[in-house]
Amino acid sequence: MLVTTLNTTEYLMLQSQNTSLVLELPVGEAPIWRYWGPKVRDKAPHALRASRPLPSFMLDFDHPLTLAPGFGVGWFGQSALLAHRNGQSFAQAFTQCVVQWEQPERSVRVVLTDPVSAIELTVHMSMDYPSDVLTMKSSLRNVGDTVLDVQWLAAGTLLLPAQAQSVRSYAGQHNHEFLLQTDKLSRSLWRRESRRGRTSHDCFPGAVVTTDGSTECAGLVYGAHLAWSGNHQQTIEWLHDAQYQWQMGEWLAPGEGLLAAGATLNTPELVASCSTQGLSGLAANFHAELRSRLNWPGGQMRPRPVHLNTWEGFYFDVYPEKVKELATAAAAVGVERFVLDDGWFHGRHHDRAALGDWWPDESKFPQGLGDLVAHVNALGMEFGLWFEPEMINPDSDLYREHPDWALQLAGRPLITARNQLVLDISRPEVSEYLFGKIDALLSVQPIRYIKWDHNRDLTTTGLHDGTAGYRAQVHAAYALFARIRAVHPEVEIESCSGGGGRIDFGVLRYTHRVWTSDCIDAMSRVDIQRGFLQFFPPEIMGAHVGSACAHTTGRTQSMAFRAAVALPGHLGVELDARILREADAAELKAWIQMYKDLRERLHHGHVWQGAIDDGIVWQAHGDLDDAGVASDVLLLVYRTQPTNHRYTPRLPLPMLYTQAEYRIRQCVPAGTVLPTGAHNTAPFFDALNSAEGLLLDGGWLRHAGLPLPRAQAETAFIVRLTRV
Ligand code: DGJ
């Protein structure tokens, strides 16, 4: 038996600006998890086993949670690995550990070996100093001489403290992504997974764990996300010392983890963080991390151009004259990028045919797209084009020629969804075909933007050899994205999947915007966007002003509310701008101008979010100086329900500095009427709307709160606070 003494143990410590991670390194074992949380200055002061007496009727040797818990050799909880060799070698325990530092205290590879089951697991961990984001990924190498069947390999195993109380994860469906689900943690296993072959609307691969007393802007919270666009699984399990372990990884279909002798299985990345600044502090960490990863054309983000997308305006009815008229109307209200959505390619007049035939429809565009693109460019707008490369309709030339290119299983019927099948893009000839078709268009036209859609879950996901192809499909999609980006580096890509079915840090290695939801109803969007912003920054959040009434819900909201809800994201317009009443067009134009004036403020820095239990939801975008003090804040307050109070409750602003004064001015699109939707005003609000605004004390605003106007439901109130 191994003997532990009080302080002869080695430790591994990662540090970031505000957090620390500590692992204990006992000889002949995998590292033991000791700590992940707010910064501690030093390693653990004592070995774990030296500080916890053995309980009764347990194994005679203590087996705490390790970085890579194995199955069958003393650990009874969820293991980081499930594997066997034709029924043998079903138990794993790592008995050799080599620590390879890439950067002291920041980045390390822990190489673990189990000579008995002939495997080598490398866990890579790196801590980003400024963002406090921990990235983990694992690689399992089969060093034996027979096939290893891996059924589960966690990208990482994390330790959560005993104060962990609830887990906020996201469920949903088409038209309602990021539907918050809060579960209380208990001794029951918490598990969420998706087997739909894409990130999914139903189960976002990530969650937030809150601790006792944590709020939107204060208290200790933890978050983790799997950077992966395929099947996934996450588990939180109570441990016998009252702490929890949190595992996340790819859900492997049977056979997907078969590792030949010498082969390696690499997991996706697990991106995790913790913050003592509540949900908003955690969001800021994820935003900073993603911002550092986004691969912009030219190396940095340009101000996010206002879009017009043709989908809800025209659906499949994209005849060039109409589309040109729409482009003209779009340019007149200030649109900067015109995106031709579905319906432009060979035979595509409805959703029952044509996916796969990626050349312009001869009846709509007999001379190709050149004339339309030139018209759009002449109006001063960029041109963007919709594709859904991974899909094929049975009614298409491509399918008639290559029915075997669709993912399928021998002996099983093909299962269509939205009348379409999924192409096996892991076949080189299939991805070559798709690359060729997209490249042909991008090479001859100045197309600067692709909206890349993916409108169904995967079923009968069989590769040509009959094995499961979920994993191969995701890797092949990433490779196709990468190839197009390499050949057309000036092109930005939007990730769409029936709205927000493919939003994750994995696809965002290749893309620059996501289509958050097919639901453009501003009321629905308030919640969807709140969930989205927990992990993703506003500048990549496709947010459109749709028509009234909203196509997906039948609800009608004012132009001001629709625009105010879309404003903080990457703004777009998705309606038939040709038929807008003059007053509506003028109002839309004014909001677009306000977006242009504010986008620099909106698309950098922190986002804080909160709610008041009177139908009010707010978000604030601002900078923090080195002392953690907010200097320039744009505050958007949405009233979603009528007030329950005679006098509207005030809004405390927790990001403000108590020792400073702030000048506050209301932001109103030029020429529009104020106060938007208010019944009555008061001198305070008249002053806010004056050129000088009002000078108010940060401490007062932080603790006593900002007065809010008395407003109708479905209205917004926007102010800018500048530290003086
Ligand atoms: C689903 C997308 O989410 C929509 O925006 C639109 O592009 C349609 N597909 C087109 O078929």
XYZ file of C-alpha atoms and ligand atoms in Angstrom:
735
model
C 0.000 0.000 0.000
C 1.131 3.551 -0.693
C 1.910 5.616 2.343
C 1.074 9.303 2.557
C 2.863 11.615 4.903
C 1.720 15.073 5.824
C 3.818 17.249 3.565
C 6.151 15.308 1.321
C 3.729 15.483 -1.575
C 4.307 17.419 -4.785
C 1.661 19.698 -6.278
C 0.766 21.075 -9.648
C -0.666 24.566 -9.659
C -2.148 26.679 -12.427
C -2.785 30.353 -11.805
C -4.749 32.995 -13.622
C -5.526 36.538 -12.673
C -8.278 35.603 -10.247
C -8.367 31.806 -10.056
C -6.202 28.860 -9.119
C -6.186 25.153 -9.798
C -4.329 22.738 -7.544
C -3.628 19.055 -8.112
C -1.752 16.819 -5.732
C 0.867 14.538 -7.283
C 1.207 11.348 -5.264
C 3.785 8.885 -6.515
C 2.392 6.099 -8.696
C -1.088 7.559 -9.207
C -3.011 10.050 -11.287
C -3.005 13.587 -9.839
C -5.591 14.108 -7.115
C -7.980 17.025 -7.507
C -7.487 19.480 -4.646
C -8.891 22.797 -5.734
C -10.338 24.944 -8.479
C -11.744 28.320 -7.530
C -10.925 31.882 -6.492
C -7.225 32.560 -6.311
C -5.195 31.033 -3.524
C -1.613 32.076 -3.112
C -0.079 28.743 -2.394
C -0.401 25.030 -2.958
C -2.315 22.818 -0.551
C -0.650 22.937 2.895
C -1.028 19.210 3.482
C -1.609 15.989 1.572
C -5.266 15.127 1.163
C -5.106 11.633 2.581
C -3.217 12.919 5.601
C -6.190 15.114 6.401
C -9.161 12.794 5.950
C -9.544 9.719 8.125
C -10.971 6.640 6.430
C -14.685 6.041 6.895
C -16.036 2.736 8.161
C -16.579 -0.262 5.916
C -14.723 1.274 3.023
C -11.680 0.250 1.064
C -8.565 0.256 3.196
C -6.945 2.804 0.925
C -8.531 6.175 0.210
C -9.357 6.790 -3.491
C -10.166 10.486 -3.932
C -11.223 12.104 -7.195
C -8.335 12.312 -9.619
C -7.764 14.172 -12.844
C -8.621 10.941 -14.639
C -10.727 8.653 -12.454
C -10.666 5.097 -13.769
C -13.192 2.303 -13.511
C -12.820 -0.888 -11.520
C -9.749 -0.254 -9.362
C -11.099 1.518 -6.316
C -13.048 4.467 -7.747
C -16.792 3.950 -7.600
C -17.970 7.175 -9.214
C -18.218 8.167 -12.845
C -14.931 7.431 -14.553
C -13.225 9.644 -17.100
C -12.769 6.599 -19.292
C -14.770 3.499 -20.152
C -12.953 1.054 -22.417
C -12.162 -2.607 -22.954
C -10.361 -4.966 -25.295
C -12.876 -7.477 -26.485
C -14.179 -7.772 -22.938
C -10.729 -7.822 -21.325
C -8.850 -4.903 -19.793
C -12.102 -3.301 -18.690
C -10.543 -1.654 -15.622
C -8.088 1.214 -15.682
C -5.887 2.904 -13.118
C -3.002 5.163 -13.962
C 0.169 4.321 -12.113
C 2.690 6.542 -13.841
C 2.435 10.291 -14.161
C 4.753 12.650 -16.000
C 4.166 16.383 -15.791
C 5.381 18.363 -18.799
C 5.190 22.123 -18.356
C 4.669 24.166 -21.491
C 4.534 27.420 -19.566
C 5.043 27.604 -15.795
C 1.767 27.980 -13.879
C -0.182 28.376 -17.136
C 0.004 25.391 -19.423
C 0.818 21.785 -18.727
C 0.518 18.281 -20.172
C -0.021 15.478 -17.709
C 0.908 12.153 -19.265
C -0.649 9.206 -17.436
C 0.159 5.611 -18.142
C -1.554 2.398 -17.192
C 0.845 -0.377 -18.228
C -1.662 -3.069 -17.237
C -4.349 -1.958 -19.660
C -1.719 -0.590 -22.078
C -3.054 2.935 -22.401
C -1.552 6.373 -22.187
C -3.743 9.362 -21.431
C -2.505 12.892 -21.909
C -4.540 15.598 -20.240
C -3.689 19.036 -21.469
C -4.617 21.978 -19.271
C -4.018 25.630 -19.810
C -5.115 28.638 -17.864
C -5.536 31.943 -19.630
C -4.266 34.586 -17.237
C -6.427 37.602 -18.105
C -9.705 35.781 -18.803
C -9.493 33.171 -16.001
C -10.492 30.516 -18.528
C -9.227 26.978 -18.092
C -9.015 24.854 -21.224
C -8.719 21.074 -20.985
C -8.522 18.324 -23.553
C -7.504 14.695 -23.427
C -5.802 12.268 -25.802
C -5.906 8.547 -25.245
C -3.293 6.408 -26.970
C -3.638 2.685 -27.318
C -0.152 1.409 -26.556
C -1.291 -2.225 -26.579
C -1.289 -4.507 -29.578
C -5.024 -5.193 -29.785
C -7.975 -2.952 -30.532
C -9.207 -0.848 -27.621
C -12.923 -0.038 -27.624
C -13.385 3.337 -25.944
C -16.937 4.025 -24.919
C -16.387 7.240 -23.005
C -13.477 9.609 -22.716
C -14.043 12.832 -20.814
C -12.442 15.899 -22.310
C -11.815 16.810 -18.698
C -12.872 16.103 -15.159
C -13.409 19.162 -12.987
C -13.816 19.565 -9.253
C -16.690 21.660 -7.915
C -16.816 22.777 -4.281
C -19.326 21.653 -1.694
C -21.034 25.076 -1.886
C -22.230 24.214 -5.402
C -25.967 24.432 -5.233
C -27.729 24.539 -8.577
C -26.941 23.961 -12.187
C -28.271 26.198 -14.918
C -28.293 24.452 -18.248
C -30.069 25.179 -21.495
C -32.800 23.157 -23.099
C -34.845 24.313 -26.059
C -36.138 23.561 -29.486
C -36.356 25.186 -32.892
C -37.586 28.770 -32.331
C -36.708 28.686 -28.661
C -33.026 28.167 -28.028
C -31.338 28.726 -24.654
C -34.384 27.816 -22.625
C -33.032 28.040 -19.083
C -33.413 24.954 -16.925
C -32.313 25.162 -13.305
C -31.775 21.952 -11.354
C -30.837 21.708 -7.731
C -27.736 19.612 -7.218
C -28.187 16.647 -4.914
C -26.824 13.162 -4.411
C -28.535 12.126 -7.625
C -26.455 12.127 -10.751
C -27.100 15.130 -12.989
C -26.616 14.331 -16.659
C -27.492 16.003 -19.930
C -26.583 14.744 -23.363
C -27.319 15.117 -27.024
C -27.230 12.400 -29.648
C -28.561 14.522 -32.495
C -25.249 14.805 -34.304
C -25.057 18.562 -33.881
C -24.672 20.988 -31.014
C -28.488 20.972 -30.922
C -31.296 23.306 -29.944
C -32.292 20.918 -27.201
C -29.221 20.658 -25.078
C -26.504 23.260 -25.153
C -23.143 21.592 -24.373
C -22.406 23.604 -21.301
C -23.814 24.777 -18.004
C -23.290 27.112 -15.102
C -23.077 25.997 -11.496
C -24.107 28.522 -8.888
C -23.190 28.512 -5.225
C -25.148 29.624 -2.212
C -25.937 33.343 -2.451
C -24.532 33.937 -5.912
C -26.452 36.344 -8.114
C -26.301 37.924 -11.551
C -23.428 40.168 -10.548
C -21.934 38.756 -7.337
C -20.891 35.500 -5.744
C -19.044 32.403 -6.815
C -20.180 30.660 -9.993
C -18.580 28.069 -12.259
C -19.174 27.449 -15.951
C -18.033 24.934 -18.523
C -18.665 24.387 -22.210
C -17.607 21.723 -24.685
C -16.215 23.276 -27.853
C -17.830 20.726 -30.136
C -20.572 20.624 -32.769
C -21.613 16.990 -32.388
C -22.877 14.572 -29.778
C -22.000 15.400 -26.219
C -22.510 14.480 -22.609
C -22.021 16.198 -19.291
C -22.382 14.850 -15.814
C -22.234 16.330 -12.349
C -21.837 13.817 -9.589
C -21.930 14.278 -5.847
C -18.861 12.970 -4.053
C -18.606 11.556 -0.576
C -16.745 14.583 0.725
C -19.722 16.786 -0.354
C -17.840 18.144 -3.349
C -18.868 17.340 -6.928
C -17.109 16.208 -10.063
C -18.103 17.620 -13.436
C -17.236 15.732 -16.602
C -17.871 16.794 -20.131
C -17.013 15.155 -23.403
C -18.115 13.835 -26.732
C -20.834 11.193 -26.576
C -19.369 8.388 -28.663
C -21.708 6.214 -30.702
C -20.940 2.480 -30.535
C -17.738 1.822 -32.441
C -16.676 5.444 -32.748
C -14.033 4.929 -30.101
C -12.420 1.826 -31.593
C -8.705 2.445 -31.362
C -6.329 0.290 -33.350
C -2.952 -0.536 -31.823
C -0.941 2.678 -31.704
C -3.925 4.920 -32.498
C -4.970 7.988 -30.500
C -8.405 9.383 -29.676
C -8.484 13.147 -29.167
C -11.339 14.818 -27.334
C -12.772 18.236 -28.093
C -11.771 21.060 -25.785
C -13.493 21.747 -22.526
C -13.584 25.473 -21.802
C -14.281 26.340 -18.188
C -14.080 29.233 -15.813
C -15.147 30.501 -12.439
C -15.847 33.950 -11.133
C -16.668 35.649 -7.859
C -18.584 38.283 -9.835
C -21.659 36.153 -10.404
C -23.149 35.155 -13.728
C -22.064 38.361 -15.428
C -18.463 37.944 -14.282
C -18.465 34.417 -15.640
C -19.942 35.608 -18.925
C -17.198 38.209 -19.211
C -14.577 35.454 -18.882
C -16.135 33.380 -21.664
C -16.543 36.468 -23.855
C -12.873 37.364 -23.419
C -11.814 33.829 -24.259
C -13.941 33.606 -27.387
C -12.830 37.045 -28.528
C -9.232 35.875 -28.333
C -10.083 32.844 -30.491
C -12.168 34.380 -33.264
C -10.316 34.298 -36.524
C -11.365 37.478 -38.312
C -10.535 38.263 -41.922
C -7.622 40.693 -41.785
C -6.809 39.700 -38.220
C -9.303 41.851 -36.358
C -12.998 42.490 -36.140
C -14.393 45.271 -38.282
C -17.405 47.152 -36.923
C -20.238 44.685 -37.369
C -22.058 45.665 -40.579
C -25.839 45.956 -40.552
C -27.377 43.007 -42.393
C -30.414 42.523 -44.464
C -31.355 38.881 -44.794
C -33.959 37.970 -47.407
C -35.473 34.951 -45.634
C -38.549 36.210 -43.795
C -39.102 38.946 -46.359
C -39.230 36.671 -49.395
C -38.667 33.046 -48.325
C -38.027 31.114 -51.584
C -39.416 33.824 -53.785
C -36.090 35.400 -54.657
C -36.640 36.713 -58.162
C -33.905 39.139 -59.150
C -36.029 42.198 -59.790
C -37.709 41.891 -56.394
C -34.427 41.166 -54.725
C -32.841 44.202 -56.336
C -35.726 46.370 -55.162
C -35.244 44.985 -51.679
C -31.538 45.760 -51.862
C -32.326 49.331 -52.874
C -34.772 49.715 -49.986
C -32.248 48.135 -47.625
C -29.482 50.519 -48.638
C -31.857 53.437 -48.111
C -32.295 52.574 -44.418
C -28.581 52.086 -43.893
C -27.981 48.362 -44.434
C -24.332 47.480 -45.127
C -24.420 43.778 -45.998
C -27.111 42.127 -48.090
C -27.520 38.378 -47.611
C -29.408 36.339 -50.183
C -30.875 33.450 -48.215
C -32.371 30.160 -49.394
C -34.075 29.884 -52.796
C -31.368 31.077 -55.229
C -29.964 27.779 -56.516
C -30.941 25.281 -59.171
C -34.529 24.099 -58.704
C -34.973 25.590 -55.239
C -38.531 26.960 -55.138
C -39.644 25.311 -51.898
C -38.054 23.164 -49.208
C -38.764 19.858 -50.914
C -36.030 19.922 -53.556
C -32.633 21.021 -54.783
C -30.242 20.898 -51.791
C -26.960 19.778 -53.292
C -27.378 21.575 -56.639
C -25.300 24.605 -55.784
C -25.453 26.716 -58.907
C -27.826 29.606 -59.630
C -31.348 28.633 -60.614
C -31.675 29.143 -64.357
C -35.260 30.409 -64.175
C -34.418 33.043 -61.577
C -30.844 33.935 -62.482
C -30.302 32.897 -66.118
C -27.101 34.971 -66.273
C -25.945 33.931 -62.828
C -25.720 36.068 -59.725
C -23.327 38.675 -61.170
C -25.936 41.285 -61.982
C -27.484 41.128 -58.528
C -24.132 41.190 -56.777
C -23.104 44.212 -58.847
C -26.359 45.968 -57.958
C -25.802 45.296 -54.257
C -22.187 46.442 -54.436
C -23.160 49.583 -56.366
C -25.452 50.461 -53.470
C -22.423 50.320 -51.185
C -23.297 46.974 -49.581
C -21.399 43.703 -49.361
C -23.022 40.601 -50.757
C -23.583 37.406 -48.783
C -25.007 34.071 -49.865
C -26.771 31.194 -48.112
C -25.617 27.576 -48.406
C -26.534 24.398 -46.632
C -23.578 22.317 -47.792
C -23.983 19.236 -45.620
C -27.479 18.453 -46.897
C -29.114 16.870 -49.912
C -32.732 16.564 -51.048
C -33.715 13.238 -52.605
C -35.252 15.431 -55.297
C -31.998 16.906 -56.588
C -29.661 16.265 -59.494
C -26.951 15.434 -56.992
C -29.003 12.718 -55.335
C -30.121 11.273 -58.649
C -26.482 10.964 -59.601
C -25.074 9.919 -56.207
C -27.755 8.385 -53.978
C -24.980 6.635 -52.054
C -23.566 9.980 -50.898
C -26.270 10.350 -48.245
C -25.584 8.976 -44.776
C -27.531 5.750 -44.571
C -27.688 2.312 -42.996
C -28.114 -0.852 -45.004
C -31.506 -2.413 -44.348
C -32.945 0.757 -42.808
C -35.242 3.228 -44.501
C -33.908 6.704 -45.147
C -35.388 9.182 -42.702
C -35.928 12.649 -44.073
C -36.303 15.802 -41.996
C -37.476 18.974 -43.703
C -37.478 16.679 -46.742
C -33.720 16.348 -46.682
C -30.961 13.851 -45.979
C -27.442 14.420 -44.723
C -24.428 13.986 -46.982
C -21.525 11.857 -45.852
C -19.076 14.718 -46.115
C -16.281 12.605 -44.641
C -16.032 11.006 -48.083
C -13.331 12.970 -49.902
C -15.298 13.050 -53.165
C -18.298 14.583 -51.365
C -16.404 17.338 -49.620
C -14.446 17.917 -52.836
C -17.731 18.365 -54.707
C -19.033 20.825 -52.086
C -15.799 22.761 -51.958
C -15.776 22.955 -55.747
C -19.314 24.326 -55.935
C -18.831 26.926 -53.190
C -15.396 27.899 -54.469
C -16.747 28.334 -58.002
C -19.194 30.975 -56.798
C -16.818 32.688 -54.405
C -14.089 32.827 -57.035
C -16.106 34.623 -59.686
C -18.253 36.938 -57.554
C -17.229 39.304 -54.787
C -19.164 37.292 -52.213
C -17.885 38.340 -48.807
C -20.156 36.361 -46.543
C -21.607 32.887 -46.278
C -24.595 31.971 -44.175
C -23.877 28.271 -43.588
C -27.000 26.446 -42.564
C -27.611 22.909 -41.244
C -31.285 22.185 -40.865
C -31.703 18.752 -39.397
C -30.593 16.256 -36.781
C -28.579 13.255 -37.917
C -30.199 9.825 -38.186
C -29.063 6.581 -39.849
C -25.599 8.092 -39.574
C -23.793 5.256 -41.279
C -20.597 5.729 -43.235
C -20.059 3.740 -46.412
C -18.494 0.893 -44.397
C -21.555 0.723 -42.133
C -19.863 2.264 -39.072
C -21.211 5.233 -37.133
C -20.268 8.585 -38.627
C -21.310 11.298 -36.165
C -17.784 12.113 -35.126
C -16.411 11.867 -38.658
C -19.139 14.236 -39.837
C -18.150 16.969 -37.401
C -14.472 16.686 -38.247
C -15.275 16.748 -41.956
C -17.448 19.845 -41.530
C -14.630 21.596 -39.655
C -12.221 20.613 -42.446
C -14.556 22.007 -45.096
C -14.987 25.270 -43.194
C -11.207 25.478 -42.807
C -10.565 24.832 -46.480
C -12.974 27.516 -47.579
C -11.518 29.958 -45.070
C -8.003 29.157 -46.293
C -8.851 29.759 -49.938
C -11.179 32.713 -49.296
C -9.779 34.337 -46.151
C -11.710 37.547 -46.797
C -15.041 35.765 -46.407
C -16.889 35.784 -43.077
C -19.115 32.838 -42.224
C -22.285 32.667 -40.167
C -23.118 29.426 -38.387
C -26.812 28.688 -38.639
C -28.613 25.466 -37.899
C -32.320 26.078 -38.130
C -31.486 29.137 -36.032
C -29.245 28.269 -33.097
C -28.669 24.531 -33.464
C -24.911 24.918 -34.006
C -23.602 27.527 -31.602
C -20.411 26.465 -29.853
C -16.749 27.395 -29.484
C -15.849 24.557 -31.901
C -17.633 25.907 -34.956
C -16.614 29.413 -33.927
C -13.008 28.536 -34.780
C -14.135 28.957 -38.398
C -17.120 31.288 -38.206
C -17.842 34.859 -37.173
C -21.519 35.136 -36.406
C -24.297 32.807 -35.404
C -27.941 32.928 -36.266
C -29.243 32.868 -32.732
C -32.777 31.706 -33.483
C -35.345 31.530 -36.245
C -37.661 33.244 -33.786
C -37.325 36.983 -34.366
C -40.188 37.920 -32.039
C -38.526 40.505 -29.816
C -40.254 39.259 -26.664
C -38.999 35.707 -27.243
C -35.609 37.074 -28.145
C -35.138 38.762 -24.770
C -34.824 35.370 -23.063
C -33.003 33.636 -25.907
C -30.370 36.368 -26.019
C -29.951 36.370 -22.239
C -29.063 32.686 -22.345
C -26.807 33.162 -25.347
C -24.870 35.975 -23.683
C -23.928 33.739 -20.765
C -21.316 32.131 -23.011
C -21.018 34.199 -26.197
C -20.263 37.878 -26.769
C -22.854 40.199 -28.329
C -20.926 41.031 -31.497
C -21.427 37.516 -32.889
C -25.097 37.322 -31.918
C -27.180 37.629 -35.085
C -30.116 39.819 -34.003
C -32.625 41.013 -36.561
C -35.501 43.432 -36.704
C -38.318 41.288 -38.042
C -41.755 42.169 -39.246
C -44.835 42.892 -37.170
C -46.433 40.514 -36.616
C -43.617 38.061 -35.972
C -43.822 35.081 -38.335
C -43.053 32.469 -35.726
C -45.309 33.645 -32.886
C -47.980 35.866 -34.408
C -47.193 38.582 -31.850
C -46.763 42.204 -32.813
C -44.335 44.630 -31.272
C -43.469 48.224 -32.053
C -40.553 49.041 -34.304
C -38.838 50.649 -31.315
C -39.028 47.487 -29.222
C -37.979 45.208 -32.068
C -35.013 47.431 -32.817
C -34.037 47.950 -29.179
C -33.918 44.196 -28.562
C -31.811 43.597 -31.686
C -29.583 46.633 -31.033
C -26.913 45.122 -28.737
C -26.222 42.149 -31.001
C -24.968 42.022 -34.565
C -27.887 43.967 -35.959
C -29.797 42.989 -39.035
C -33.115 43.478 -40.745
C -35.255 40.595 -41.886
C -38.421 41.910 -43.460
C -39.609 43.228 -46.780
C -38.204 46.735 -46.481
C -39.859 47.666 -49.811
C -43.289 47.760 -48.236
C -42.504 49.491 -44.966
C -44.685 52.531 -44.292
C -42.690 55.712 -44.677
C -42.765 56.418 -40.944
C -41.597 52.879 -40.131
C -38.769 53.068 -42.651
C -37.672 56.380 -41.161
C -37.777 54.943 -37.655
C -35.841 51.842 -38.710
C -33.258 54.040 -40.378
C -32.889 56.066 -37.193
C -32.357 52.908 -35.109
C -29.804 51.626 -37.605
C -27.952 54.909 -37.328
C -28.055 54.660 -33.543
C -26.624 51.126 -33.790
C -23.794 52.436 -35.964
C -23.099 55.160 -33.422
C -23.101 52.702 -30.520
C -21.653 49.494 -31.952
C -18.123 50.165 -30.797
C -19.444 50.527 -27.252
C -21.708 47.488 -27.540
C -19.192 45.092 -29.022
C -16.271 45.392 -26.649
C -15.904 45.104 -22.918
C -18.209 43.605 -20.341
C -21.854 42.682 -20.495
C -23.782 42.639 -17.232
C -27.284 41.252 -17.115
C -30.037 41.293 -14.542
C -33.742 41.470 -13.886
C -36.167 43.152 -11.507
C -39.162 41.184 -10.448
C -41.513 43.658 -12.068
C -41.258 42.493 -15.665
C -37.939 44.236 -16.185
C -34.868 42.708 -17.746
C -31.713 44.737 -18.234
C -28.291 44.449 -19.732
C -25.374 46.835 -19.617
C -22.339 47.004 -21.865
C -19.281 48.781 -20.558
C -15.586 48.981 -19.985
C -13.807 48.142 -16.799
C -10.635 50.003 -15.961
C -7.650 48.347 -14.279
C -9.224 48.830 -10.885
C -12.325 46.946 -12.024
C -14.410 50.108 -12.212
C -16.975 50.737 -14.931
C -16.291 53.893 -16.867
C -18.593 54.050 -19.870
C -21.771 52.004 -19.680
C -24.640 51.613 -22.092
C -27.682 50.373 -20.216
C -30.636 48.744 -21.986
C -33.733 48.191 -19.887
C -36.537 46.095 -21.366
C -39.962 46.132 -19.830
C -41.464 42.805 -20.872
C -44.605 42.921 -18.683
C -46.813 45.727 -17.391
C -45.702 46.988 -14.009
C -47.263 45.626 -10.827
C -46.459 48.826 -9.007
C -47.914 52.324 -8.925
C -44.380 53.687 -8.962
C -41.799 51.822 -10.972
C -39.082 50.225 -8.816
C -35.594 51.673 -9.207
C -32.757 49.761 -10.807
C -29.537 49.383 -8.768
C -26.513 49.324 -11.074
C -23.965 46.999 -9.459
C -21.180 47.706 -11.932
C -20.834 51.394 -11.005
C -18.097 52.812 -8.836
C -19.327 54.256 -5.577
C -16.615 56.932 -5.437
C -17.362 58.436 -8.838
C -19.941 60.546 -10.573
C -21.574 59.553 -13.803
C -23.197 61.673 -16.444
C -26.324 59.955 -17.689
C -28.049 60.664 -20.956
C -30.917 58.876 -22.554
C -30.172 57.371 -25.975
C -32.930 57.919 -28.449
C -32.784 57.427 -32.193
C -32.732 60.842 -33.845
C -36.158 62.108 -34.813
C -38.140 59.486 -32.933
C -40.731 60.313 -30.310
C -40.060 60.060 -26.599
C -40.621 58.630 -24.110
C -41.190 55.379 -25.952
C -44.372 53.897 -24.635
C -44.447 55.865 -21.385
C -47.780 57.102 -20.039
C -46.357 59.978 -18.087
C -43.034 61.556 -17.776
C -41.352 63.466 -14.951
C -38.668 66.156 -14.815
C -35.951 63.577 -14.106
C -36.538 61.928 -17.470
C -36.768 65.246 -19.319
C -33.348 66.057 -17.861
C -31.947 62.680 -18.904
C -33.045 63.474 -22.393
C -31.358 66.875 -22.503
C -27.970 67.455 -24.125
C -26.202 67.702 -20.733
C -28.082 64.816 -19.207
C -27.803 64.421 -15.444
C -24.840 64.099 -13.152
C -25.419 61.441 -10.500
C -23.400 59.784 -7.793
C -22.178 56.250 -8.566
C -22.795 55.106 -5.001
C -26.368 56.313 -5.155
C -26.979 54.606 -8.472
C -25.318 51.429 -7.316
C -27.176 51.111 -4.044
C -30.358 53.213 -4.236
C -30.782 52.697 -7.947
C -31.659 54.531 -11.128
C -35.277 55.720 -11.422
C -37.018 54.086 -14.355
C -39.773 55.619 -16.450
C -43.329 54.490 -16.115
C -43.601 52.564 -19.339
C -45.902 50.189 -21.135
C -45.006 46.563 -21.618
C -42.746 45.770 -24.568
C -40.822 49.006 -24.437
C -37.157 49.770 -23.921
C -35.300 52.503 -22.052
C -31.670 53.065 -23.060
C -29.192 55.316 -21.270
C -25.468 55.889 -21.422
C -23.523 56.518 -18.236
C -20.126 58.124 -18.537
C -17.804 58.474 -15.586
C -16.706 62.081 -15.091
C -33.198 27.940 -41.448
C -32.569 29.241 -41.049
O -32.496 29.342 -39.678
C -33.350 30.388 -41.664
O -32.824 31.607 -41.244
C -33.287 30.257 -43.151
O -31.973 30.413 -43.594
C -33.836 28.906 -43.573
N -33.183 27.833 -42.893
C -33.686 28.713 -45.042
O -34.076 27.473 -45.441
